[in-house]
Tab-separated table of C-alpha atoms and ligand atoms in Angstrom:
chain	number	residue	atom	x	y	z
A	29	UNK	CA	-0.147	0.025	-0.300
A	30	UNK	CA	0.978	3.880	-0.481
A	31	UNK	CA	1.685	5.068	3.320
A	32	UNK	CA	2.988	7.842	5.187
A	33	UNK	CA	4.107	7.470	8.345
A	34	UNK	CA	4.766	10.740	11.199
A	35	UNK	CA	6.683	10.065	14.016
A	36	UNK	CA	9.751	9.184	13.876
A	37	UNK	CA	10.088	8.373	17.861
A	38	UNK	CA	10.979	5.317	20.060
A	39	UNK	CA	7.826	3.689	18.607
A	40	UNK	CA	7.040	5.331	15.505
A	41	UNK	CA	10.550	4.944	13.490
A	42	UNK	CA	10.903	0.526	13.707
A	43	UNK	CA	6.787	1.145	13.040
A	44	UNK	CA	7.817	2.916	10.283
A	45	UNK	CA	10.686	0.173	8.959
A	46	UNK	CA	8.315	-2.978	9.477
A	47	UNK	CA	6.195	-1.018	6.612
A	48	UNK	CA	9.059	-0.558	4.405
A	49	UNK	CA	10.008	-4.177	5.341
A	50	UNK	CA	7.057	-5.852	3.646
A	51	UNK	CA	7.353	-3.628	1.262
A	52	UNK	CA	4.873	-1.258	1.407
A	53	UNK	CA	5.351	2.478	-0.639
A	54	UNK	CA	6.441	4.587	2.542
A	55	UNK	CA	6.763	8.519	3.062
A	56	UNK	CA	7.697	9.449	6.457
A	57	UNK	CA	7.723	12.980	8.460
A	58	UNK	CA	9.641	13.491	11.417
A	59	UNK	CA	8.943	17.320	13.406
A	60	UNK	CA	12.859	18.139	14.165
A	61	UNK	CA	15.815	16.452	11.366
A	62	UNK	CA	17.269	13.859	11.592
A	63	UNK	CA	15.373	10.758	12.172
A	64	UNK	CA	15.086	8.528	9.367
A	65	UNK	CA	14.155	5.284	7.751
A	66	UNK	CA	16.164	3.072	5.364
A	67	UNK	CA	14.207	2.512	2.278
A	68	UNK	CA	11.297	5.155	3.004
A	69	UNK	CA	11.488	9.122	1.104
A	70	UNK	CA	11.021	11.726	3.397
A	71	UNK	CA	8.845	14.482	3.444
A	72	UNK	CA	8.521	18.009	4.062
A	73	UNK	CA	5.371	18.180	5.991
A	74	UNK	CA	2.593	16.417	7.373
A	75	UNK	CA	0.436	17.563	4.396
A	76	UNK	CA	3.698	16.575	1.277
A	77	UNK	CA	3.599	12.968	2.919
A	78	UNK	CA	0.011	12.406	2.677
A	79	UNK	CA	0.080	13.803	-0.489
A	80	UNK	CA	-1.575	10.859	-2.797
A	81	UNK	CA	-1.398	8.203	-0.152
A	82	UNK	CA	-4.153	5.654	0.885
A	83	UNK	CA	-3.327	5.720	4.497
A	84	UNK	CA	-1.470	8.120	7.491
A	85	UNK	CA	0.008	6.992	10.086
A	86	UNK	CA	0.193	8.616	12.629
A	87	UNK	CA	2.570	8.245	16.013
A	88	UNK	CA	3.751	11.253	18.321
A	89	UNK	CA	3.412	12.368	21.448
A	90	UNK	CA	0.278	13.927	22.805
A	91	UNK	CA	-2.962	14.567	22.027
A	92	UNK	CA	-1.558	18.629	21.118
A	93	UNK	CA	0.950	16.978	18.969
A	94	UNK	CA	-1.330	15.017	16.820
A	95	UNK	CA	-3.746	17.580	16.657
A	96	UNK	CA	-0.730	20.001	15.193
A	97	UNK	CA	0.191	17.106	12.602
A	98	UNK	CA	-3.842	16.747	11.466
A	99	UNK	CA	-5.257	20.023	11.373
A	100	UNK	CA	-2.083	22.898	11.441
A	101	UNK	CA	0.050	24.729	9.166
A	102	UNK	CA	1.011	22.321	6.492
A	103	UNK	CA	-1.040	19.388	7.560
A	104	UNK	CA	-2.864	16.314	6.951
A	105	UNK	CA	-6.011	18.111	6.956
A	106	UNK	CA	-5.022	19.759	3.172
A	107	UNK	CA	-3.800	16.666	1.540
A	108	UNK	CA	-6.730	14.361	2.455
A	109	UNK	CA	-9.371	13.280	-0.141
A	110	UNK	CA	-11.894	10.589	0.457
A	111	UNK	CA	-11.648	6.697	0.162
A	112	UNK	CA	-7.881	8.220	2.615
A	113	UNK	CA	-8.061	6.098	5.761
A	114	UNK	CA	-5.618	8.224	9.230
A	115	UNK	CA	-4.644	6.288	11.589
A	116	UNK	CA	-3.451	7.128	14.832
A	117	UNK	CA	-1.539	4.903	17.485
A	118	UNK	CA	-0.750	8.075	19.634
A	119	UNK	CA	-2.276	7.665	23.350
A	120	UNK	CA	-4.476	10.965	23.592
A	121	UNK	CA	-7.973	11.499	24.995
A	122	UNK	CA	-10.607	9.586	23.607
A	123	UNK	CA	-12.284	12.550	23.619
A	124	UNK	CA	-10.660	14.849	20.690
A	125	UNK	CA	-10.093	11.793	19.343
A	126	UNK	CA	-13.914	11.780	17.952
A	127	UNK	CA	-13.879	15.112	17.357
A	128	UNK	CA	-10.728	14.297	15.120
A	129	UNK	CA	-12.527	11.589	13.927
A	130	UNK	CA	-15.651	14.507	12.832
A	131	UNK	CA	-13.707	16.936	11.346
A	132	UNK	CA	-10.934	13.864	8.863
A	133	UNK	CA	-14.982	12.443	8.339
A	134	UNK	CA	-16.111	16.057	6.455
A	135	UNK	CA	-12.790	15.755	4.356
A	136	UNK	CA	-14.138	11.972	3.440
A	137	UNK	CA	-12.206	10.430	4.998
A	138	UNK	CA	-12.014	7.166	7.869
A	139	UNK	CA	-10.252	7.366	11.020
A	140	UNK	CA	-9.063	4.848	13.011
A	141	UNK	CA	-7.703	4.816	16.745
A	142	UNK	CA	-4.910	1.972	17.129
A	143	UNK	CA	-3.169	2.377	19.935
A	144	UNK	CA	-0.741	-0.579	20.529
A	145	UNK	CA	0.668	-2.238	23.498
A	146	UNK	CA	4.061	-4.252	23.524
A	147	UNK	CA	7.322	-1.436	24.273
A	148	UNK	CA	9.883	-0.452	21.826
A	149	UNK	CA	10.668	-4.471	21.571
A	150	UNK	CA	6.859	-5.244	20.273
A	151	UNK	CA	7.465	-2.054	17.970
A	152	UNK	CA	11.617	-3.192	16.894
A	153	UNK	CA	10.450	-6.970	16.205
A	154	UNK	CA	7.437	-5.986	14.744
A	155	UNK	CA	4.652	-7.726	17.262
A	156	UNK	CA	2.615	-5.236	18.322
A	157	UNK	CA	-0.859	-5.815	19.592
A	158	UNK	CA	-2.957	-2.899	18.064
A	159	UNK	CA	-6.345	-1.412	19.778
A	160	UNK	CA	-8.131	-0.508	17.792
A	161	UNK	CA	-11.774	2.411	16.976
A	162	UNK	CA	-13.601	2.317	13.548
A	163	UNK	CA	-16.130	0.385	11.743
A	164	UNK	CA	-14.773	-2.838	10.962
A	165	UNK	CA	-14.566	-2.492	7.268
A	166	UNK	CA	-12.617	0.534	7.294
A	167	UNK	CA	-9.449	-1.681	9.909
A	168	UNK	CA	-10.372	-4.296	7.547
A	169	UNK	CA	-8.040	-2.224	4.879
A	170	UNK	CA	-6.206	-1.913	7.251
A	171	UNK	CA	-4.797	-5.598	7.828
A	172	UNK	CA	-1.762	-5.978	5.309
A	173	UNK	CA	-0.279	-2.446	6.677
A	174	UNK	CA	-1.125	-3.428	11.115
A	175	UNK	CA	-0.151	-6.746	10.235
A	176	UNK	CA	3.715	-5.922	9.303
A	177	UNK	CA	4.136	-3.920	12.794
A	178	UNK	CA	2.506	-6.216	14.602
A	179	UNK	CA	0.629	-10.046	15.477
A	180	UNK	CA	-2.654	-8.426	16.148
A	181	UNK	CA	-5.300	-6.536	16.270
A	182	UNK	CA	-8.607	-6.091	19.032
A	183	UNK	CA	-11.653	-4.329	17.155
A	184	UNK	CA	-12.456	-2.325	20.865
A	185	UNK	CA	-16.089	-1.005	19.042
A	186	UNK	CA	-16.154	2.142	17.043
A	187	UNK	CA	-13.752	5.016	17.372
A	188	UNK	CA	-12.561	6.250	20.014
A	189	UNK	CA	-12.672	2.829	22.201
A	190	UNK	CA	-9.079	1.772	21.432
A	191	UNK	CA	-7.931	5.331	22.964
A	192	UNK	CA	-10.138	4.643	25.793
A	193	UNK	CA	-8.969	0.775	26.347
A	194	UNK	CA	-5.588	1.717	25.584
A	195	UNK	CA	-6.494	4.093	29.015
A	196	UNK	CA	-7.356	1.519	30.755
A	197	UNK	CA	-4.449	-0.917	29.862
A	198	UNK	CA	-1.720	2.034	31.002
A	199	UNK	CA	-3.281	2.396	34.149
A	200	UNK	CA	-3.040	-1.726	34.925
A	201	UNK	CA	0.352	-1.718	34.012
A	202	UNK	CA	1.141	1.492	36.609
A	203	UNK	CA	-0.453	-0.139	38.920
A	204	UNK	CA	0.673	-3.641	38.588
A	205	UNK	CA	4.146	-1.709	37.980
A	206	UNK	CA	4.395	-0.234	41.029
A	207	UNK	CA	2.687	-3.442	42.912
A	208	UNK	CA	5.756	-5.176	42.316
A	209	UNK	CA	8.435	-1.792	42.997
A	210	UNK	CA	6.803	-1.447	46.350
A	211	UNK	CA	6.944	-5.018	46.734
A	212	UNK	CA	10.894	-5.209	45.911
A	213	UNK	CA	11.406	-1.872	47.807
A	214	UNK	CA	9.535	-3.607	50.972
A	215	UNK	CA	11.257	-6.416	51.247
A	216	UNK	CA	14.363	-5.225	49.991
A	217	UNK	CA	14.171	-2.747	53.369
A	218	UNK	CA	13.420	-6.560	55.277
A	219	UNK	CA	16.342	-8.062	54.221
A	220	UNK	CA	14.682	-10.304	51.174
A	221	UNK	CA	17.883	-10.353	48.591
A	222	UNK	CA	15.376	-10.052	45.312
A	223	UNK	CA	17.711	-12.521	43.124
A	224	UNK	CA	15.646	-14.916	46.068
A	225	UNK	CA	12.649	-13.066	45.701
A	226	UNK	CA	12.390	-13.126	41.654
A	227	UNK	CA	11.762	-17.346	41.605
A	228	UNK	CA	9.286	-17.047	43.771
A	229	UNK	CA	7.211	-14.354	41.846
A	230	UNK	CA	7.692	-16.403	38.853
A	231	UNK	CA	6.693	-19.677	40.573
A	232	UNK	CA	3.293	-18.018	41.811
A	233	UNK	CA	0.737	-16.224	40.435
A	234	UNK	CA	2.034	-12.849	41.187
A	235	UNK	CA	4.470	-13.869	38.291
A	236	UNK	CA	2.421	-11.184	35.388
A	237	UNK	CA	3.526	-9.574	31.725
A	238	UNK	CA	4.697	-6.561	32.893
A	239	UNK	CA	6.366	-8.014	35.695
A	240	UNK	CA	8.643	-10.541	33.948
A	241	UNK	CA	9.681	-7.874	30.568
A	242	UNK	CA	10.654	-4.779	33.452
A	243	UNK	CA	12.127	-6.707	36.161
A	244	UNK	CA	15.160	-8.194	34.274
A	245	UNK	CA	15.946	-4.852	33.714
A	246	UNK	CA	15.288	-3.023	36.916
A	247	UNK	CA	17.518	-5.991	38.588
A	248	UNK	CA	19.955	-4.703	36.794
A	249	UNK	CA	19.689	-0.337	37.207
A	250	UNK	CA	18.489	-0.428	33.627
A	251	UNK	CA	16.382	2.931	33.432
A	252	UNK	CA	17.375	3.416	30.123
A	253	UNK	CA	13.842	4.579	28.332
A	254	UNK	CA	11.704	1.597	26.518
A	255	UNK	CA	9.006	3.594	27.554
A	256	UNK	CA	9.660	7.014	29.368
A	257	UNK	CA	8.241	8.745	32.142
A	258	UNK	CA	7.244	11.245	30.787
A	259	UNK	CA	5.102	9.477	28.338
A	260	UNK	CA	3.151	7.405	31.267
A	261	UNK	CA	3.139	10.501	32.981
A	262	UNK	CA	1.225	11.944	30.897
A	263	UNK	CA	-1.145	8.682	29.987
A	264	UNK	CA	-2.864	9.232	34.258
A	265	UNK	CA	-3.093	12.615	33.581
A	266	UNK	CA	-4.980	11.378	30.298
A	267	UNK	CA	-6.824	8.796	32.557
A	268	UNK	CA	-7.306	11.298	35.208
A	269	UNK	CA	-8.836	13.745	33.089
A	270	UNK	CA	-11.558	10.974	31.864
A	271	UNK	CA	-12.191	9.754	34.390
A	272	UNK	CA	-13.023	12.942	35.873
A	273	UNK	CA	-15.827	13.332	33.184
A	274	UNK	CA	-17.241	10.230	33.537
A	275	UNK	CA	-17.560	10.776	37.425
A	276	UNK	CA	-14.986	7.577	38.367
A	277	UNK	CA	-13.181	7.465	41.719
A	278	UNK	CA	-9.704	6.073	41.149
A	279	UNK	CA	-8.168	6.279	44.431
A	280	UNK	CA	-5.322	4.063	43.513
A	281	UNK	CA	-4.183	5.809	40.751
A	282	UNK	CA	-4.366	9.186	42.367
A	283	UNK	CA	-1.931	7.879	44.471
A	284	UNK	CA	0.408	6.828	41.900
A	285	UNK	CA	0.054	9.999	39.926
A	286	UNK	CA	1.614	12.066	43.236
A	287	UNK	CA	4.712	9.625	42.990
A	288	UNK	CA	5.149	10.366	39.181
A	289	UNK	CA	4.418	14.044	39.989
A	290	UNK	CA	7.240	13.860	41.477
A	291	UNK	CA	9.152	11.694	40.067
A	292	UNK	CA	9.062	14.830	36.970
A	293	UNK	CA	10.492	17.440	39.183
A	294	UNK	CA	13.072	15.564	40.454
A	295	UNK	CA	14.608	15.676	36.645
A	296	UNK	CA	13.292	11.857	35.454
A	297	UNK	CA	11.098	12.599	33.370
A	298	UNK	CA	13.713	10.671	29.823
A	299	UNK	CA	14.209	7.812	32.595
A	300	UNK	CA	11.553	4.564	32.174
A	301	UNK	CA	8.747	4.904	33.990
A	302	UNK	CA	10.614	2.142	36.073
A	303	UNK	CA	12.777	4.806	37.298
A	304	UNK	CA	9.907	5.792	39.831
A	305	UNK	CA	11.461	2.670	42.222
A	306	UNK	CA	14.044	4.751	42.605
A	307	UNK	CA	12.072	7.260	44.494
A	308	UNK	CA	10.970	4.378	47.247
A	309	UNK	CA	14.578	3.550	47.603
A	310	UNK	CA	15.039	6.980	48.769
A	311	UNK	CA	12.341	7.130	50.774
A	312	UNK	CA	13.280	4.165	51.913
A	313	UNK	CA	17.086	4.034	52.108
A	314	UNK	CA	17.425	0.861	50.460
A	315	UNK	CA	18.966	-0.291	46.831
A	316	UNK	CA	17.003	-3.030	45.117
A	317	UNK	CA	19.756	-4.484	43.019
A	318	UNK	CA	20.008	-8.327	41.607
A	319	UNK	CA	23.371	-10.320	41.016
A	320	UNK	CA	23.273	-9.753	37.010
A	321	UNK	CA	23.802	-5.761	38.545
B	28	LIG	P1	8.893	9.606	21.763
B	28	LIG	O1	10.409	8.796	21.822
B	28	LIG	O2	9.210	10.464	22.623
B	28	LIG	O3	9.016	10.232	19.895
B	28	LIG	C1	7.061	11.716	19.987
B	28	LIG	C2	7.525	11.696	18.087
B	28	LIG	O4	6.563	12.553	18.201
B	28	LIG	C3	8.481	12.241	17.770
B	28	LIG	O5	8.664	12.042	16.500
B	28	LIG	C4	8.087	13.707	18.225
B	28	LIG	O6	9.181	14.271	17.140
B	28	LIG	C5	6.939	14.098	18.142
B	28	LIG	N1	6.195	14.782	18.278
B	28	LIG	C6	6.287	15.281	19.341
B	28	LIG	N2	5.841	16.328	19.564
B	28	LIG	C7	5.135	17.130	18.447
B	28	LIG	C8	4.162	18.066	17.528
B	28	LIG	N3	3.994	19.112	18.619
B	28	LIG	N4	4.396	17.908	16.786
B	28	LIG	C9	4.996	16.488	16.324
B	28	LIG	N5	5.546	16.075	15.894
B	28	LIG	C10	5.433	15.801	17.534
B	28	LIG	O7	7.694	8.989	22.065
B	28	LIG	P2	7.191	7.305	21.860
B	28	LIG	O8	7.361	6.982	20.029
B	28	LIG	O9	7.692	6.570	22.739
B	28	LIG	O10	5.469	7.233	21.097
B	28	LIG	C11	5.081	7.958	20.936
B	28	LIG	C12	3.299	7.668	21.109
B	28	LIG	O11	3.356	6.328	21.542
B	28	LIG	C13	2.896	8.373	22.571
B	28	LIG	O12	1.675	9.014	22.521
B	28	LIG	C14	3.228	7.091	23.860
B	28	LIG	O13	2.117	7.031	24.959
B	28	LIG	C15	2.729	5.607	22.588
B	28	LIG	P3	10.758	14.826	17.751
B	28	LIG	O14	11.703	14.417	17.167
B	28	LIG	O15	11.005	15.696	18.954
B	28	LIG	O16	10.891	16.180	16.561
């Protein structure tokens, strides 16, 4: 297919590279210069990238960035034609997503929100999981593209249900990780070695995909960003906004949000969100280290 890919960050660049590898004709654009994808044509603006393609796939930081790319100066809007499909894999506001879809629809184009889970490793190996909102027919048309970047796609309902699901998924990830980190801090302070704790976790019902993925990084003290803390912090704000709108009380998340606020104030924005552990360690006066460290 002819596709434009907009946003070449930690997730976007390997996703665009997977499209090229699968033989699609890809044009890429990134806000700042210097990010490229071998085999893809580079465009100077989102509009230029979107000219003449069948699908525009977006993966940028937040709601404001998606709005800018779609409707800002030299945005995608100027190149939209009936039948084109806009897909957004960023994690953004479900409410704003409906508004973006409405505006894209005014030009006769379709809109699908398709945020992903699977982190940097999933993007680099083409093993992402998409959760999509949009019509069945439109999502079916996208199959050659999402199968190049991911291993599965779940249709969650109409437009914005992908984003709504993603907020729920990341809420569970943030709270699961926080449980793991607090468990490590307490057992560490009581004198349990993390190397002794890990096999116990693995053998029990505590085991989870989140812990499986994060534990090796944490135990070797590698807090380089797979999923930057600033992005999980952004998602937590989106969850709290949605909870306020819908009058849903989320007391666990509110407490975890405070930890992210402090982590951001302490300059951990560009580390992985796993670095929230370092605050617990500081408060407890303990450091969790496995033999791999
Ligand atoms: P990164 O690695 O922080 O990349 C963010 C990308 O978004 C990067 O290409 C940025 O361009 C781009 N960006 C940020 N703000 C804007 C604006 N205002 N306009 C256009 N482009 C912008 O994030 P990830 O790849 O890890 O994650 C992307 C999304 O997936 C995010 O919503 C996650 O929560 C899930 P830059 O290179 O800085 O010029």
